[in-house]
Short mmCIF file of C-alpha atoms and ligand atoms in Angstrom, two decimals:
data_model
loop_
_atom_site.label_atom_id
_atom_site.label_comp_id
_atom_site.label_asym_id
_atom_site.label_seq_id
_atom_site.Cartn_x
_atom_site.Cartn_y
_atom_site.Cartn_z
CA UNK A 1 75.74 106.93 93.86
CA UNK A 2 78.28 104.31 93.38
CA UNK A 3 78.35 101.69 96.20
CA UNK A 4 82.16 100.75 97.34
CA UNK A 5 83.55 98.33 99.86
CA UNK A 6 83.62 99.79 103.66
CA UNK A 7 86.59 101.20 104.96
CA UNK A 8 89.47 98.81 105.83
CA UNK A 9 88.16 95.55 104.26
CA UNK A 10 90.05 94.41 100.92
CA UNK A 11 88.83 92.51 97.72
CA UNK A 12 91.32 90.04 96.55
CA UNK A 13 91.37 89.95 92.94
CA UNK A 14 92.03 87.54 90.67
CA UNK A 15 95.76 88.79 90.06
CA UNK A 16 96.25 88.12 94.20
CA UNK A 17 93.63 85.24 95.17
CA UNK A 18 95.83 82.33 93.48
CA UNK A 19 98.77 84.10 95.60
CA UNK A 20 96.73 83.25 98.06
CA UNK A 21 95.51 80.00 97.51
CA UNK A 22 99.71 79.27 97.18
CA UNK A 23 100.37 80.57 100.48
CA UNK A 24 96.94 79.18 102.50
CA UNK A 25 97.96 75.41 100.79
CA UNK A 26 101.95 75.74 102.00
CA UNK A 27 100.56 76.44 104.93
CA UNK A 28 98.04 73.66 105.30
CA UNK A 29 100.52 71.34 104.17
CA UNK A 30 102.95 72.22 107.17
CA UNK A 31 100.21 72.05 109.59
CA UNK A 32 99.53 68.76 108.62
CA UNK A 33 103.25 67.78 108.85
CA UNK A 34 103.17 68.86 112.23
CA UNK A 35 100.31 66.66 113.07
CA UNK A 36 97.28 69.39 113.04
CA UNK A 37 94.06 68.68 111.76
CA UNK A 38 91.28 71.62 109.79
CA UNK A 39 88.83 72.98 111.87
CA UNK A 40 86.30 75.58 110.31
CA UNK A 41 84.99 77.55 112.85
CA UNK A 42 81.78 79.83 112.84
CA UNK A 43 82.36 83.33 111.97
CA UNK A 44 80.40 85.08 114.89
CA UNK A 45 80.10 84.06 118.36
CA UNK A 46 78.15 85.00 121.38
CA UNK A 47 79.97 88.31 122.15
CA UNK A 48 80.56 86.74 125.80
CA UNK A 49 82.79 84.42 124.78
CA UNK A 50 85.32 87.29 123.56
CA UNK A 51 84.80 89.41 126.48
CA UNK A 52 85.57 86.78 129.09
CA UNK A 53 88.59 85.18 127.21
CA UNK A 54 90.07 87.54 125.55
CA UNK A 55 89.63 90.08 128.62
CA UNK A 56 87.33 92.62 129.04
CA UNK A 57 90.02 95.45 129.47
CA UNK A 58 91.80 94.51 125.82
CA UNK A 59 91.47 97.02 123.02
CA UNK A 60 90.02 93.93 121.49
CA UNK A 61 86.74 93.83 123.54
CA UNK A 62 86.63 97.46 124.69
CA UNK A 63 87.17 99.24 121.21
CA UNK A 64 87.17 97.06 117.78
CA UNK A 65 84.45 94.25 118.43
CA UNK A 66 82.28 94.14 115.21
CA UNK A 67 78.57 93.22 117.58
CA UNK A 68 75.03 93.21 116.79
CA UNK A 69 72.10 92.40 118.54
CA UNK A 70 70.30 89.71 116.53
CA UNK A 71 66.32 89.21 115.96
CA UNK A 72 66.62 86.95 119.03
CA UNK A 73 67.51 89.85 121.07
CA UNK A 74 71.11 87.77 121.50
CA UNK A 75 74.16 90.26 121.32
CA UNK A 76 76.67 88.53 118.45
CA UNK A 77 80.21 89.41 118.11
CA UNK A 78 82.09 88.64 114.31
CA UNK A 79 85.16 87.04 115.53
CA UNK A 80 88.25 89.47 116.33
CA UNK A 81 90.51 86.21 116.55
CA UNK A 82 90.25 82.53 116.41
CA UNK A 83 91.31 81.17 119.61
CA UNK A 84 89.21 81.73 122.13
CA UNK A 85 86.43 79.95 119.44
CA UNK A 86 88.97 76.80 118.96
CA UNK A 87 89.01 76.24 122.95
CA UNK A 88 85.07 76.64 123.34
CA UNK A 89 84.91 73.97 119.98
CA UNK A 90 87.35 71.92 121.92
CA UNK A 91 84.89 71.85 125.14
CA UNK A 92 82.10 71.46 123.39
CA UNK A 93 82.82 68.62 121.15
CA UNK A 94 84.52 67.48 124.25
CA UNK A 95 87.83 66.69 122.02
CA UNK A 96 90.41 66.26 124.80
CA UNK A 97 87.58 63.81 127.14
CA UNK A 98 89.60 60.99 126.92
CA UNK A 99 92.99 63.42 127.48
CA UNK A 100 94.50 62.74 124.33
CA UNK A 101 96.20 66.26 122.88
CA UNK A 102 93.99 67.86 120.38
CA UNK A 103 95.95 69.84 117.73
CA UNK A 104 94.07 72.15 115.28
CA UNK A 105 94.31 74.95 112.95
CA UNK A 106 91.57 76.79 111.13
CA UNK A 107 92.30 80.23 108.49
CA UNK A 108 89.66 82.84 107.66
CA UNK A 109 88.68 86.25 107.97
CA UNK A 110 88.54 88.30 111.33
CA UNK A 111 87.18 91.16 112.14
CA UNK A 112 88.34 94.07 114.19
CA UNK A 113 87.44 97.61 114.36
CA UNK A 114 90.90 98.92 114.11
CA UNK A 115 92.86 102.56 112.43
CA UNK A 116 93.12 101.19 108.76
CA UNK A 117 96.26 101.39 107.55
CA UNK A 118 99.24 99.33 106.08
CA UNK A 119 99.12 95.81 107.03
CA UNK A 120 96.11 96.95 109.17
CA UNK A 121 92.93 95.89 108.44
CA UNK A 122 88.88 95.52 109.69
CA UNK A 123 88.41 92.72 107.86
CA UNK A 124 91.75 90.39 107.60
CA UNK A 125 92.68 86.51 107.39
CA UNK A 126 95.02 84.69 109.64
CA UNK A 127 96.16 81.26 110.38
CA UNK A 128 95.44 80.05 113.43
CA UNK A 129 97.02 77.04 115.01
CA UNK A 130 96.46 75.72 118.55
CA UNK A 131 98.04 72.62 120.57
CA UNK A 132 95.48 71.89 123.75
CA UNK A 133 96.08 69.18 126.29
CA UNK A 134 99.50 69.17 126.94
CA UNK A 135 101.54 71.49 129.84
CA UNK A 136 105.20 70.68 128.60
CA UNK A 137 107.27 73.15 126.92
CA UNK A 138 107.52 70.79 124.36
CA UNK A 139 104.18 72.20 122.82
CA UNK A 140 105.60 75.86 123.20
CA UNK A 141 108.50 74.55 121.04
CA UNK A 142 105.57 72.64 118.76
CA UNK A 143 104.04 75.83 118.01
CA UNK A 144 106.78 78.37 117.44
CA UNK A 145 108.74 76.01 115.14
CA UNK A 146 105.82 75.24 113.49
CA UNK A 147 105.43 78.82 112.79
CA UNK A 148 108.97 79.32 111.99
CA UNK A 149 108.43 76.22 109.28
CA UNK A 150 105.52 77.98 107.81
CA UNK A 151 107.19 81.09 107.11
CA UNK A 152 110.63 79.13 105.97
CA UNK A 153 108.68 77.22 103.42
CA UNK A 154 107.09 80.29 101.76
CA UNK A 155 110.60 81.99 101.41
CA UNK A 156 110.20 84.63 103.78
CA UNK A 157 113.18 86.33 105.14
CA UNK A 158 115.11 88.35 107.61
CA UNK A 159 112.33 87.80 110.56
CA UNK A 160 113.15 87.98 114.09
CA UNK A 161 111.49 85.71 116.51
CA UNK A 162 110.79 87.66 119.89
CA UNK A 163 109.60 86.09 123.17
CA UNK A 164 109.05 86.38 126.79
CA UNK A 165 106.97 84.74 129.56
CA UNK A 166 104.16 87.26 131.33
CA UNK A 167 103.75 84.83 134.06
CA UNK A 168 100.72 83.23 135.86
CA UNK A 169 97.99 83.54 138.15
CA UNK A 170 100.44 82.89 140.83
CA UNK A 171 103.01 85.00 139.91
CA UNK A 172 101.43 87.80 138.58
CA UNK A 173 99.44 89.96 141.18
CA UNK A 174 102.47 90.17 142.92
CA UNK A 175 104.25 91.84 139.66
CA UNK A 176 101.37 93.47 138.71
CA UNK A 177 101.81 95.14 141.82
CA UNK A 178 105.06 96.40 141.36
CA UNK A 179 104.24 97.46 138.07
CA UNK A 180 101.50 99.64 139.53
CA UNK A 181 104.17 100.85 142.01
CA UNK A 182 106.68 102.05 139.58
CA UNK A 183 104.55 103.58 137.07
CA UNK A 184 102.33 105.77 140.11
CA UNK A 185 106.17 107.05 141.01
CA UNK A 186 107.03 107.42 136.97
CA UNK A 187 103.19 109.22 135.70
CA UNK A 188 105.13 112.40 133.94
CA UNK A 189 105.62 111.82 130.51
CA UNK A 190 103.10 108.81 130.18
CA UNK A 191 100.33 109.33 127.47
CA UNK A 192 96.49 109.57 128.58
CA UNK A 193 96.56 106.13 127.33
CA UNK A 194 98.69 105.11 129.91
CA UNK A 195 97.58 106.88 132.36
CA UNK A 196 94.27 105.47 132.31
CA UNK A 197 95.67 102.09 132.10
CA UNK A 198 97.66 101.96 135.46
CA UNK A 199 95.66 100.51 137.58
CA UNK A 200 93.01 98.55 134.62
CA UNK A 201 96.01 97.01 133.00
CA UNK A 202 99.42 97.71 134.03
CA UNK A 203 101.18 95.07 131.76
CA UNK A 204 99.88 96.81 128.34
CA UNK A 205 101.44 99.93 129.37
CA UNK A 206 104.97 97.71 128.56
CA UNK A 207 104.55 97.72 124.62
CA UNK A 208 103.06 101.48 124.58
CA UNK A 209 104.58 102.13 121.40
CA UNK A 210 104.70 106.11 122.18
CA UNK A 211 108.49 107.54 122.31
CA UNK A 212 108.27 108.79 126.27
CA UNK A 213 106.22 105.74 127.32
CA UNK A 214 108.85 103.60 126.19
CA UNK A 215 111.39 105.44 127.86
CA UNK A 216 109.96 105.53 131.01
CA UNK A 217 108.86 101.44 130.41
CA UNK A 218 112.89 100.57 129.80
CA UNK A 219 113.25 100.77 133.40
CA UNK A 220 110.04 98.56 134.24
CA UNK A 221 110.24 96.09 136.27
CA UNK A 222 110.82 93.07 134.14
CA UNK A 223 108.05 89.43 134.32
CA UNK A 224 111.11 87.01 133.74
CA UNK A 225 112.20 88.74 137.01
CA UNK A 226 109.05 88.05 138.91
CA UNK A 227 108.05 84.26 138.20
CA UNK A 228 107.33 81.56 140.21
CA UNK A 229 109.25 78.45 140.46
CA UNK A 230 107.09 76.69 137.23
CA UNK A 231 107.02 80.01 135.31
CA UNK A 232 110.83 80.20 135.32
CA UNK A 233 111.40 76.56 135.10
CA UNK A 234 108.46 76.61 131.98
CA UNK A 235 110.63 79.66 130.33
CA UNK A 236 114.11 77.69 130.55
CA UNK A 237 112.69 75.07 129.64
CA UNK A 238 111.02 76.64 126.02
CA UNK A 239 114.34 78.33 125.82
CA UNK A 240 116.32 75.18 125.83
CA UNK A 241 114.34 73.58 123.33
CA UNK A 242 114.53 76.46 120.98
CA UNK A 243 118.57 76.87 121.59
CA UNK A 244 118.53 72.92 120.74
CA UNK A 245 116.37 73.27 117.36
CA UNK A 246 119.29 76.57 116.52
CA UNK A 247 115.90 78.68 115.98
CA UNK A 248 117.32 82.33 116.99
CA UNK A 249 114.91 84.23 119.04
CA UNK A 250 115.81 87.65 121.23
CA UNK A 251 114.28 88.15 124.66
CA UNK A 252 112.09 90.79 124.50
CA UNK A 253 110.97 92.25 128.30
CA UNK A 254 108.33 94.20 127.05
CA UNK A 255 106.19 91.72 124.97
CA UNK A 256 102.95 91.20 126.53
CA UNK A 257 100.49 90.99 123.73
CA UNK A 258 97.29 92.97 123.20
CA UNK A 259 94.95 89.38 124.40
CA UNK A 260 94.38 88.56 128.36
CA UNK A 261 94.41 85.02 128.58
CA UNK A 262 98.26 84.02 127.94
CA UNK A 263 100.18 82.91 131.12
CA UNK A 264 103.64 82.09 130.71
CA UNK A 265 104.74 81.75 127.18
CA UNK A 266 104.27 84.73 124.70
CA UNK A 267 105.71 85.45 121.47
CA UNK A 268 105.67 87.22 118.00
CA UNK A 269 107.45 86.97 114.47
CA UNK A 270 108.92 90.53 113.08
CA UNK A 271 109.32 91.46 109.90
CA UNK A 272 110.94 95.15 109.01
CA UNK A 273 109.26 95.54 105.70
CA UNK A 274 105.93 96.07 107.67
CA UNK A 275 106.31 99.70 108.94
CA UNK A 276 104.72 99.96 112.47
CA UNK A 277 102.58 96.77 111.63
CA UNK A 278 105.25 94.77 111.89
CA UNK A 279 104.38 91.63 113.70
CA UNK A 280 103.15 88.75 111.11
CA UNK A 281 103.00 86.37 113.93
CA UNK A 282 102.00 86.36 118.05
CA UNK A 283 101.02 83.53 120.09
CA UNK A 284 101.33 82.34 123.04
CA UNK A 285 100.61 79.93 125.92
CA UNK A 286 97.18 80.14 127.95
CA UNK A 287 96.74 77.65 130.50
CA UNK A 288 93.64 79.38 132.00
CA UNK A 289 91.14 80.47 128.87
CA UNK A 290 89.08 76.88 128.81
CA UNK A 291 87.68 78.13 132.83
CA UNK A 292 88.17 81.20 132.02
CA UNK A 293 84.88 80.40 129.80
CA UNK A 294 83.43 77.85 131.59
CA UNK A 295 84.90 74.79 130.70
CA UNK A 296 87.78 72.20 132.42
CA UNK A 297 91.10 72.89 133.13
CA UNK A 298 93.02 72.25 129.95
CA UNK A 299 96.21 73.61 128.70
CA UNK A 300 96.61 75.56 125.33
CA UNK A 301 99.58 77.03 123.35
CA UNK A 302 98.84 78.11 119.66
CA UNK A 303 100.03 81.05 117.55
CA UNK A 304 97.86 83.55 114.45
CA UNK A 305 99.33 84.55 111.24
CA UNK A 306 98.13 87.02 109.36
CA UNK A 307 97.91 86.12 105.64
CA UNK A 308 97.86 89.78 103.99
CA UNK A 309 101.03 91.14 106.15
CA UNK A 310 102.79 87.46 104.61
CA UNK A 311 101.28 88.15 101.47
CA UNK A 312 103.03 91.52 101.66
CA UNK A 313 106.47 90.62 102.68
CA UNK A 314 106.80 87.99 100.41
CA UNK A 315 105.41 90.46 97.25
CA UNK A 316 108.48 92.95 99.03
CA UNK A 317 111.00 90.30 99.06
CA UNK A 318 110.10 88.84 96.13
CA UNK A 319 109.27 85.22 97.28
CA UNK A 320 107.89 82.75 94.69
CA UNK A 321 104.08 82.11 94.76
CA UNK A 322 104.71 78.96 92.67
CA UNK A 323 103.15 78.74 88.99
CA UNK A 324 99.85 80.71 88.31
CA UNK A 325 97.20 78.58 87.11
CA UNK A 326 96.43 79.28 83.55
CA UNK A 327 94.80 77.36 80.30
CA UNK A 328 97.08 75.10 78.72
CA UNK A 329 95.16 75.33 75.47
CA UNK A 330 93.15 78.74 73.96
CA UNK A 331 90.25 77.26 71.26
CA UNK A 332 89.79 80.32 68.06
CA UNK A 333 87.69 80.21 65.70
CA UNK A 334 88.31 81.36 62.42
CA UNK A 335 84.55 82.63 61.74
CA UNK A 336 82.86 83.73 64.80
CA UNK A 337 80.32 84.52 62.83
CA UNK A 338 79.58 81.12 61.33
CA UNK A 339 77.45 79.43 63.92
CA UNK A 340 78.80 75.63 63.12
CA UNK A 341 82.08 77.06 63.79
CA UNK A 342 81.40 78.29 67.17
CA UNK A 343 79.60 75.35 68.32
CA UNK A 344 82.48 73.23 67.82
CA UNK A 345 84.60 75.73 69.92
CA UNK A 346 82.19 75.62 72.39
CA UNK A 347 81.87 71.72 72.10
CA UNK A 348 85.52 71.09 71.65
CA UNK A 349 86.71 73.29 74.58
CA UNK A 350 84.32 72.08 77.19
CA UNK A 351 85.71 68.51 75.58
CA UNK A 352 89.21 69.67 77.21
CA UNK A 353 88.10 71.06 80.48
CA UNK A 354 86.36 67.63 80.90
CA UNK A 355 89.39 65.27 80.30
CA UNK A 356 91.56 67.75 82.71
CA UNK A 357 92.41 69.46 80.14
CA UNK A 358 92.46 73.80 81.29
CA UNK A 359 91.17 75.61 77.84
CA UNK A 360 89.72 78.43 77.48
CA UNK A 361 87.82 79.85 74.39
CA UNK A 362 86.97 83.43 73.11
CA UNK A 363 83.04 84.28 73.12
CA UNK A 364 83.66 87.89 72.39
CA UNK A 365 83.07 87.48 68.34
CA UNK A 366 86.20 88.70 67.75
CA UNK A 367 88.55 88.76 64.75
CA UNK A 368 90.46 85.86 64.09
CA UNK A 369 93.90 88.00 64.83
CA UNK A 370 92.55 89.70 68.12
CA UNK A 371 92.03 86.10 69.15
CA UNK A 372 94.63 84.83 68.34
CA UNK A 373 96.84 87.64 70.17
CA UNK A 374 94.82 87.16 73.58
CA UNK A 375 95.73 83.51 73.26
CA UNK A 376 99.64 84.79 72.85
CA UNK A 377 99.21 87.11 75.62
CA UNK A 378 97.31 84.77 77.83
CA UNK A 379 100.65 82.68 78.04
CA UNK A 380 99.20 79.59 76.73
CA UNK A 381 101.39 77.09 74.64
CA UNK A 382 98.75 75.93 72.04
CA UNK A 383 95.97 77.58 70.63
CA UNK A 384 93.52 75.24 68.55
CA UNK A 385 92.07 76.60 65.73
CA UNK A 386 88.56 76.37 64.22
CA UNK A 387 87.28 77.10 61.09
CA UNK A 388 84.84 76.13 58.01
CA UNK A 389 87.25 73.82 56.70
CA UNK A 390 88.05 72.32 59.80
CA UNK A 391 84.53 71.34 60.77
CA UNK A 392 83.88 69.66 57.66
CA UNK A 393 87.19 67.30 57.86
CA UNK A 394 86.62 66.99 61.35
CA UNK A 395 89.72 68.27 62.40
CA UNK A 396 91.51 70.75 64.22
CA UNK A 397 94.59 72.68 63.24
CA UNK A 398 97.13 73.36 66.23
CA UNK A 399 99.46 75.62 66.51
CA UNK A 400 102.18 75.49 69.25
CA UNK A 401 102.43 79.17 70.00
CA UNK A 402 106.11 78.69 71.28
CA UNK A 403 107.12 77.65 68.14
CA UNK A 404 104.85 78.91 65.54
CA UNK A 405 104.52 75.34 64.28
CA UNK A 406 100.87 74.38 63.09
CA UNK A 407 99.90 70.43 62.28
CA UNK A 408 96.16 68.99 62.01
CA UNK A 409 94.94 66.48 64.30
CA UNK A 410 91.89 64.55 64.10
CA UNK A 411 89.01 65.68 66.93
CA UNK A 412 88.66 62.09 67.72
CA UNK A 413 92.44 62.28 68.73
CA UNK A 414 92.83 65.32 70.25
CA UNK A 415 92.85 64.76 74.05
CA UNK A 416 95.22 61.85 73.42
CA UNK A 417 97.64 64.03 71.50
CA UNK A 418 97.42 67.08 74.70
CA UNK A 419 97.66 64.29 77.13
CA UNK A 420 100.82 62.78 75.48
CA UNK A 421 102.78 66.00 75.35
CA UNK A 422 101.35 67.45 78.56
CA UNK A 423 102.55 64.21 80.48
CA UNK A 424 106.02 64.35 78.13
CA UNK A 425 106.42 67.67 79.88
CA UNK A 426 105.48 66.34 83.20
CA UNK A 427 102.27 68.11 83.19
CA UNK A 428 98.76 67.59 83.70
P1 LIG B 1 97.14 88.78 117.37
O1 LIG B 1 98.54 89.21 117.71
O2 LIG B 1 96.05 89.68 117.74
O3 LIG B 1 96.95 87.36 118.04
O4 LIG B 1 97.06 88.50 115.82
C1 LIG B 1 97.92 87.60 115.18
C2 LIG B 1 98.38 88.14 113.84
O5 LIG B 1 97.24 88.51 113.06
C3 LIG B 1 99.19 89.42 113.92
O6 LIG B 1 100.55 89.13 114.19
C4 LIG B 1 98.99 89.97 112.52
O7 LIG B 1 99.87 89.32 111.59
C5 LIG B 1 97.58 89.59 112.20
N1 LIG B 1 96.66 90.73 112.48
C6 LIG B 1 96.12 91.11 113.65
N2 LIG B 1 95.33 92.18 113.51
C7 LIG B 1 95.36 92.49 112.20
C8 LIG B 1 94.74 93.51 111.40
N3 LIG B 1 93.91 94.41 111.94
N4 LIG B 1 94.99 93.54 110.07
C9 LIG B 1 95.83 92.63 109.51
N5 LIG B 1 96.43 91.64 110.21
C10 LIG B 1 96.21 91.58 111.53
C11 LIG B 1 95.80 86.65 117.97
O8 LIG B 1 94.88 86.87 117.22
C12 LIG B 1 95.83 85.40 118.84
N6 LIG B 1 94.55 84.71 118.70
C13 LIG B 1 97.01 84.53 118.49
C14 LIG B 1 97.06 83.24 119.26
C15 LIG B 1 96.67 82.03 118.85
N7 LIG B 1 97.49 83.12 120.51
C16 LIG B 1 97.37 81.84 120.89
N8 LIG B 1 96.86 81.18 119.90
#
């Protein structure tokens, strides 16, 4: 029986990976603009570190954690997200010792047990920034509008930037409290879900996404309404900064995120050409993860993009994914089946490739003509031709396939003469 790829995991084929590679380098390029340096992170952990940071009551931990016990007897978790792995690197390596601000991004698959569906994978890739070190709302700011950059500079449109603050460890008992209160007095018409989150997890039961859930969570109490002093100061604060930079953002009471460890700051990007899946962007501020795992106090904002829901808006909206690489030169020959022949096509494109040159050269045996169409069809602009005659005179005939115009040029020329008119046209 024919082997295929588990459910809700996605090759990328040729046609999409140099997509990709367009949108992974835009976005490396405006990390490093913004002053964040490539991490590459392991992709499993000790399942531990997920279940303390990101919270042991998440859907995360309880329901979609990809673990294993290894031959060590160790239990292993494949990574459901990349923060929580960037703050135990950070303690480890002991990056922020000396208190400097360390700011780092890493992109790569993830892996969460999830319903597959669109933009809704197991296996999925995001980009993952973080800013640790620094408690000022500056680094909020840092982080959303580096986010906001990203997606400008791959042409997305029409997102809307939502955000709220879900408190801290000082502030929040007390609300969770009231939450508790007013859903106990408002249980008809909650899901089972719900239900059996009232007391485990009150604040998830805010972005329920069920019709009389959200009815009945309209009326919640809201966080913004039930922070301390530095909370509310904190969320002014990112607010003003954000007003200042003219980034438009709506307040959005019922964001709380699917992760445990934020405190004050949380946010998302929207787009509406994802269906239900619709965020391609959350983050969020959590001052309390590094303990929460063992390590120092140290402060933390970052935010995690996920690269096939902005590979998908941008196919939607028809975004450019810049030029696709392709040979700039197709070698033919004009006898496949004389062997001198191919050995110079052989010999004369791998001459190409090594002066920079992209070629590419038919080792089918085909006809001269079904050559010579793949070459049109391939998009190249020259195809160099091969044959008896041109062996012996130690030439090669080229033909510029825009034009239809064919001239001979000597072998010992022929990187000289591609170079000229490749530079000419400000190419390679
Ligand atoms: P998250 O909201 O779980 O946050 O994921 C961030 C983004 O990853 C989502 O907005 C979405 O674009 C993408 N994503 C999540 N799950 C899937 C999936 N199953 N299939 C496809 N794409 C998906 C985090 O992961 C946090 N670590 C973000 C963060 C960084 N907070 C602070 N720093």
């Amino acid at each position: 029986m024919e082997i295929k790829a588990p459910r809700g995991v996605r090759d990328i084929l040729p046609e999409e990976s140099w997509k990709w590679a367009y949108i992974l380098n835009v976005l490396r390029d405006t990390s490093s603009d913004f002053g964040y340096s490539e991490v590459h992170l392991p992709i499993f952990e000790h399942t531990e570190l997920f279940a303390r940071g990101v919270g042991d009551t998440t859907d995360i931990v309880e329901k979609e954690m990809y673990t294993f016990t290894d031959r060590g007897g160790r239990s292993i978790t494949l990574r459901p997200e990349a923060t929580a792995s960037i703050v135990r690197l950070c303690i480890e390596h002991n990056l922020s010792g000396s208190g400097a601000p360390v700011k780092v991004w890493t992109a790569g698959p993830m892996f969460r047990y999830e319903r597959p569906q669109k933009g809704r994978f197991r296996q999925f890739w995001q980009i993952d920034a973080e800013f640790l070190g620094v408690a000022s709302p500056m680094a909020d700011a840092d982080i959303i509008t580096l986010s906001i950059e990203c997606f400008r500079r791959l042409g997305l449109r029409n997102l809307e930037v939502v955000i709220n603050s879900v408190g801290c460890p000082a502030c929040r008992p007390a609300y969770r409290d009231k939450l508790v209160k007013y859903f106990k007095s408002n249980v008809s018409g909650l899901c089972e879900l719900c239900l059996s989150r009232i007391e485990r997890n009150p604040l998830r039961l805010l972005d329920c996404k069920n019709e009389n859930c959200s009815r009945i969570t309209d009326n919640a109490p809201a966080s913004t309404e039930n922070l301390c002093g530095e909370c509310s100061e904190h969320f002014a604060a990112t607010i003003k900064l954000l007003q200042e930079s003219e980034i438009v953002y709506k307040y959005d009471k019922k964001l709380v995120r699917g992760l445990d460890y934020y405190t004050k700051t949380a946010y998302e990007i929207l787009s509406g050409e994802l269906g239900s899946q619709n965020a391609v962007c959350g983050g969020g501020r959590y001052d309390n993860l590094s303990e929460t795992i063992g390590g120092p106090r140290l402060h933390g904002v970052g935010f995690a993009a996920g690269i096939e829901r902005i590979a998908l808006v941008m196919e939607q909206q028809q975004c450019s994914f810049g030029e696709e690489p392709k040979p700039r030169v197709y070698v033919i020959s004009h006898d496949s089946s004389d062997e001198t022949v191919q050995k110079k096509v052989y010999n004369l494109t791998m001459k190409l490739r090594k002066n920079y040159i992209a070629a590419e050269m038919d080792l089918t045996g085909r006809s001269f003509k079904s050559q010579l169409k793949s070459a049109g069809s391939s998009g190249v602009r020259f195809a160099c031709i091969i044959g008896p005659e041109e062996v012996r005179v130690n030439n090669v005939s080229v033909k510029d396939l825009t034009s239809g115009e064919q001239i001979s040029v000597n072998e010992d020329n022929i990187i000289e003469y591609f170079k000229i008119f490749f530079e000419q046209k400000g190419c390679k």
